[in-house]
Amino acid sequence: MEATVSAVPVAADLGWPRIDEKDFVRSQSYLAGMVAEMELRHLRYFVAVAEEGSITLAAARRLHTAQPSLSRQMRELETEVGTQLMTRTVRGIELTAAGRAFLDHARLALSQVEAAGEAARRNAQPAKASFVMGFLTGTEMDWFGEAVRLLRDELPSIEVILVSQTSPELASALLRGKVDVAFLRPEPDIPELAFKHLTSEPLVVVLPSDHRLAVLEAIGPRDI
């Protein structure tokens, strides 16, 4: 069997207007202008509406914009996303399943933008000297205030960082250069550290009131 090939008439043969390349490019440009591009403001507006549960309240309380303008922004966002994100009910605005999923990602995107801005601002400023002080957990209130006051007097531009850990952890941090000075109990067998005695702590034992040792005024370690 022989195959036959039929010629398809071009547009001009059917009387249609001819579309040349420049007209096609112009049509693409026009259609692109009809589609709203998603911007950060759309995400901020959407989060505000979702958290307030109302376009009217979000416009007045959070965004300080007109309600019709905010409604238009939400329609543009839904057009860009390609699905309905919220519905209007008697109780206000409720998110669809797609809207709830979009909300999580919108919050994450905004937090990342905020973190990026903060990182840029930090890097734009000259580095600030820091001094890390370690404290045995529970002793911060005893020593931190006076230590900071002394440091501020001598180094007013320093950034003081507080770390709370156990004595072995603080000793290790000192050896590794992670902490500049620490308030801790003496750690034996660490000749690389210099300890200066500041105070003595009473050693007490807590017993039930009917314990045989509870009647004594003082208890030795061997008694326990």
Short mmCIF file of N, CA and C in Angstrom, two decimals, residues 28-113:
data_model
loop_
_atom_site.label_atom_id
_atom_site.label_comp_id
_atom_site.label_asym_id
_atom_site.label_seq_id
_atom_site.Cartn_x
_atom_site.Cartn_y
_atom_site.Cartn_z
N GLN A 28 3.13 37.23 23.43
CA GLN A 28 3.73 36.63 24.62
C GLN A 28 3.97 37.68 25.69
N SER A 29 4.49 38.83 25.28
CA SER A 29 4.75 39.91 26.23
C SER A 29 3.47 40.37 26.90
N TYR A 30 2.38 40.46 26.15
CA TYR A 30 1.10 40.89 26.71
C TYR A 30 0.58 39.89 27.72
N LEU A 31 0.65 38.60 27.37
CA LEU A 31 0.16 37.58 28.29
C LEU A 31 0.99 37.55 29.57
N ALA A 32 2.30 37.74 29.45
CA ALA A 32 3.15 37.74 30.64
C ALA A 32 2.77 38.87 31.57
N GLY A 33 2.36 40.01 31.01
CA GLY A 33 1.96 41.13 31.84
C GLY A 33 0.68 40.89 32.59
N MET A 34 -0.13 39.92 32.11
CA MET A 34 -1.40 39.63 32.77
C MET A 34 -1.21 38.77 34.01
N VAL A 35 -0.06 38.08 34.13
CA VAL A 35 0.18 37.18 35.25
C VAL A 35 0.98 37.91 36.32
N ALA A 36 0.46 37.95 37.53
CA ALA A 36 1.16 38.64 38.62
C ALA A 36 2.33 37.80 39.10
N GLU A 37 3.47 38.42 39.30
CA GLU A 37 4.63 37.72 39.82
C GLU A 37 4.59 37.74 41.34
N MET A 38 4.91 36.59 41.95
CA MET A 38 4.90 36.51 43.41
C MET A 38 6.06 37.30 43.98
N GLU A 39 5.79 38.14 44.96
CA GLU A 39 6.81 38.94 45.62
C GLU A 39 6.73 38.71 47.12
N LEU A 40 7.73 39.21 47.82
CA LEU A 40 7.77 39.04 49.28
C LEU A 40 6.54 39.66 49.94
N ARG A 41 6.06 40.76 49.39
CA ARG A 41 4.89 41.41 49.99
C ARG A 41 3.68 40.48 49.94
N HIS A 42 3.58 39.69 48.87
CA HIS A 42 2.47 38.75 48.80
C HIS A 42 2.55 37.75 49.95
N LEU A 43 3.74 37.27 50.25
CA LEU A 43 3.91 36.32 51.35
C LEU A 43 3.59 36.98 52.69
N ARG A 44 4.06 38.20 52.90
CA ARG A 44 3.79 38.91 54.15
C ARG A 44 2.29 39.16 54.31
N TYR A 45 1.66 39.58 53.24
CA TYR A 45 0.22 39.84 53.30
C TYR A 45 -0.54 38.55 53.60
N PHE A 46 -0.15 37.47 52.94
CA PHE A 46 -0.84 36.20 53.14
C PHE A 46 -0.71 35.72 54.58
N VAL A 47 0.49 35.80 55.14
CA VAL A 47 0.70 35.38 56.54
C VAL A 47 -0.14 36.24 57.48
N ALA A 48 -0.19 37.55 57.22
CA ALA A 48 -0.99 38.45 58.07
C ALA A 48 -2.47 38.08 58.02
N VAL A 49 -2.98 37.82 56.83
CA VAL A 49 -4.40 37.46 56.68
C VAL A 49 -4.67 36.13 57.37
N ALA A 50 -3.78 35.16 57.19
CA ALA A 50 -3.97 33.85 57.79
C ALA A 50 -3.97 33.95 59.32
N GLU A 51 -3.08 34.75 59.88
CA GLU A 51 -2.98 34.85 61.34
C GLU A 51 -4.12 35.67 61.94
N GLU A 52 -4.59 36.67 61.22
CA GLU A 52 -5.70 37.49 61.71
C GLU A 52 -7.04 36.81 61.44
N GLY A 53 -7.10 35.93 60.44
CA GLY A 53 -8.36 35.29 60.09
C GLY A 53 -9.34 36.23 59.43
N SER A 54 -8.84 37.35 58.92
CA SER A 54 -9.73 38.36 58.32
C SER A 54 -8.90 39.29 57.45
N ILE A 55 -9.36 39.52 56.23
CA ILE A 55 -8.69 40.49 55.37
C ILE A 55 -8.84 41.90 55.92
N THR A 56 -10.04 42.20 56.44
CA THR A 56 -10.28 43.54 56.98
C THR A 56 -9.37 43.84 58.16
N LEU A 57 -9.28 42.89 59.11
CA LEU A 57 -8.44 43.10 60.30
C LEU A 57 -6.96 43.14 59.92
N ALA A 58 -6.54 42.27 59.01
CA ALA A 58 -5.13 42.27 58.60
C ALA A 58 -4.77 43.59 57.94
N ALA A 59 -5.68 44.13 57.13
CA ALA A 59 -5.42 45.40 56.45
C ALA A 59 -5.30 46.54 57.45
N ALA A 60 -6.15 46.54 58.48
CA ALA A 60 -6.18 47.65 59.44
C ALA A 60 -5.11 47.52 60.51
N ARG A 61 -4.96 46.31 61.10
CA ARG A 61 -4.09 46.14 62.26
C ARG A 61 -2.62 45.91 61.88
N ARG A 62 -2.40 45.10 60.88
CA ARG A 62 -1.04 44.63 60.60
C ARG A 62 -0.38 45.34 59.42
N LEU A 63 -1.15 45.58 58.38
CA LEU A 63 -0.53 46.02 57.13
C LEU A 63 -0.77 47.49 56.83
N HIS A 64 -1.75 48.11 57.50
CA HIS A 64 -2.06 49.53 57.31
C HIS A 64 -2.26 49.85 55.83
N THR A 65 -3.10 49.07 55.20
CA THR A 65 -3.43 49.27 53.80
C THR A 65 -4.93 49.16 53.63
N ALA A 66 -5.42 49.48 52.44
CA ALA A 66 -6.86 49.43 52.18
C ALA A 66 -7.29 47.99 51.96
N GLN A 67 -8.48 47.66 52.45
CA GLN A 67 -9.00 46.30 52.32
C GLN A 67 -9.15 45.86 50.86
N PRO A 68 -9.70 46.72 49.95
CA PRO A 68 -9.80 46.29 48.54
C PRO A 68 -8.44 45.97 47.92
N SER A 69 -7.43 46.76 48.27
CA SER A 69 -6.09 46.50 47.74
C SER A 69 -5.55 45.17 48.23
N LEU A 70 -5.78 44.86 49.52
CA LEU A 70 -5.31 43.59 50.08
C LEU A 70 -6.03 42.41 49.44
N SER A 71 -7.33 42.56 49.22
CA SER A 71 -8.09 41.50 48.55
C SER A 71 -7.53 41.24 47.15
N ARG A 72 -7.17 42.29 46.45
CA ARG A 72 -6.61 42.14 45.11
C ARG A 72 -5.26 41.42 45.16
N GLN A 73 -4.47 41.76 46.18
CA GLN A 73 -3.16 41.10 46.33
C GLN A 73 -3.33 39.61 46.58
N MET A 74 -4.34 39.23 47.35
CA MET A 74 -4.56 37.82 47.63
C MET A 74 -5.04 37.08 46.39
N ARG A 75 -5.84 37.74 45.57
CA ARG A 75 -6.28 37.12 44.32
C ARG A 75 -5.09 36.92 43.37
N GLU A 76 -4.20 37.91 43.34
CA GLU A 76 -3.00 37.79 42.51
C GLU A 76 -2.14 36.62 42.98
N LEU A 77 -2.02 36.47 44.29
CA LEU A 77 -1.21 35.38 44.83
C LEU A 77 -1.79 34.03 44.44
N GLU A 78 -3.12 33.89 44.58
CA GLU A 78 -3.75 32.63 44.22
C GLU A 78 -3.59 32.34 42.72
N THR A 79 -3.65 33.39 41.90
CA THR A 79 -3.44 33.21 40.47
C THR A 79 -2.03 32.72 40.19
N GLU A 80 -1.07 33.29 40.89
CA GLU A 80 0.32 32.89 40.68
C GLU A 80 0.56 31.46 41.17
N VAL A 81 0.00 31.12 42.33
CA VAL A 81 0.19 29.77 42.86
C VAL A 81 -0.57 28.75 42.02
N GLY A 82 -1.72 29.15 41.53
CA GLY A 82 -2.49 28.27 40.67
C GLY A 82 -3.54 27.45 41.39
N THR A 83 -3.89 27.85 42.61
CA THR A 83 -4.94 27.14 43.35
C THR A 83 -5.50 28.06 44.42
N GLN A 84 -6.68 27.71 44.95
CA GLN A 84 -7.33 28.53 45.98
C GLN A 84 -6.64 28.29 47.32
N LEU A 85 -6.28 29.36 47.98
CA LEU A 85 -5.57 29.28 49.26
C LEU A 85 -6.47 29.58 50.45
N MET A 86 -7.57 30.29 50.24
CA MET A 86 -8.43 30.68 51.35
C MET A 86 -9.87 30.78 50.89
N THR A 87 -10.76 30.62 51.84
CA THR A 87 -12.19 30.76 51.57
C THR A 87 -12.79 31.73 52.58
N ARG A 88 -13.84 32.42 52.17
CA ARG A 88 -14.51 33.38 53.04
C ARG A 88 -15.73 32.71 53.66
N THR A 89 -15.79 32.69 55.00
CA THR A 89 -16.89 32.08 55.73
C THR A 89 -17.53 33.12 56.65
N VAL A 90 -18.58 32.73 57.36
CA VAL A 90 -19.23 33.65 58.29
C VAL A 90 -18.31 34.02 59.43
N ARG A 91 -17.32 33.16 59.70
CA ARG A 91 -16.38 33.44 60.79
C ARG A 91 -15.16 34.21 60.33
N GLY A 92 -15.07 34.44 59.03
CA GLY A 92 -13.93 35.17 58.49
C GLY A 92 -13.24 34.36 57.41
N ILE A 93 -11.93 34.48 57.35
CA ILE A 93 -11.14 33.78 56.34
C ILE A 93 -10.63 32.46 56.91
N GLU A 94 -10.82 31.40 56.16
CA GLU A 94 -10.29 30.10 56.52
C GLU A 94 -9.40 29.60 55.40
N LEU A 95 -8.28 28.99 55.76
CA LEU A 95 -7.35 28.47 54.76
C LEU A 95 -7.83 27.13 54.25
N THR A 96 -7.61 26.92 52.97
CA THR A 96 -7.85 25.60 52.40
C THR A 96 -6.67 24.70 52.78
N ALA A 97 -6.74 23.43 52.42
CA ALA A 97 -5.61 22.53 52.68
C ALA A 97 -4.36 23.03 51.97
N ALA A 98 -4.54 23.53 50.75
CA ALA A 98 -3.41 24.11 50.02
C ALA A 98 -2.89 25.36 50.72
N GLY A 99 -3.82 26.16 51.27
CA GLY A 99 -3.41 27.36 51.98
C GLY A 99 -2.61 27.07 53.23
N ARG A 100 -3.01 26.02 53.96
CA ARG A 100 -2.26 25.66 55.17
C ARG A 100 -0.85 25.19 54.83
N ALA A 101 -0.74 24.43 53.75
CA ALA A 101 0.59 23.99 53.32
C ALA A 101 1.43 25.18 52.87
N PHE A 102 0.80 26.11 52.15
CA PHE A 102 1.50 27.30 51.66
C PHE A 102 1.95 28.18 52.82
N LEU A 103 1.15 28.24 53.89
CA LEU A 103 1.47 29.09 55.04
C LEU A 103 2.78 28.67 55.68
N ASP A 104 3.00 27.38 55.85
CA ASP A 104 4.24 26.90 56.46
C ASP A 104 5.45 27.34 55.64
N HIS A 105 5.35 27.19 54.34
CA HIS A 105 6.48 27.56 53.48
C HIS A 105 6.65 29.08 53.41
N ALA A 106 5.55 29.81 53.46
CA ALA A 106 5.64 31.28 53.43
C ALA A 106 6.36 31.80 54.68
N ARG A 107 6.00 31.24 55.83
CA ARG A 107 6.68 31.65 57.07
C ARG A 107 8.16 31.33 57.02
N LEU A 108 8.49 30.14 56.52
CA LEU A 108 9.89 29.75 56.41
C LEU A 108 10.65 30.67 55.48
N ALA A 109 10.04 31.01 54.35
CA ALA A 109 10.71 31.90 53.39
C ALA A 109 10.95 33.27 54.00
N LEU A 110 9.96 33.80 54.72
CA LEU A 110 10.13 35.12 55.34
C LEU A 110 11.19 35.10 56.43
N SER A 111 11.23 34.02 57.20
CA SER A 111 12.26 33.92 58.25
C SER A 111 13.65 33.83 57.65
N GLN A 112 13.77 33.15 56.51
CA GLN A 112 15.07 33.06 55.86
C GLN A 112 15.49 34.41 55.29
N VAL A 113 14.53 35.15 54.77
CA VAL A 113 14.85 36.49 54.28
C VAL A 113 15.31 37.39 55.42
#
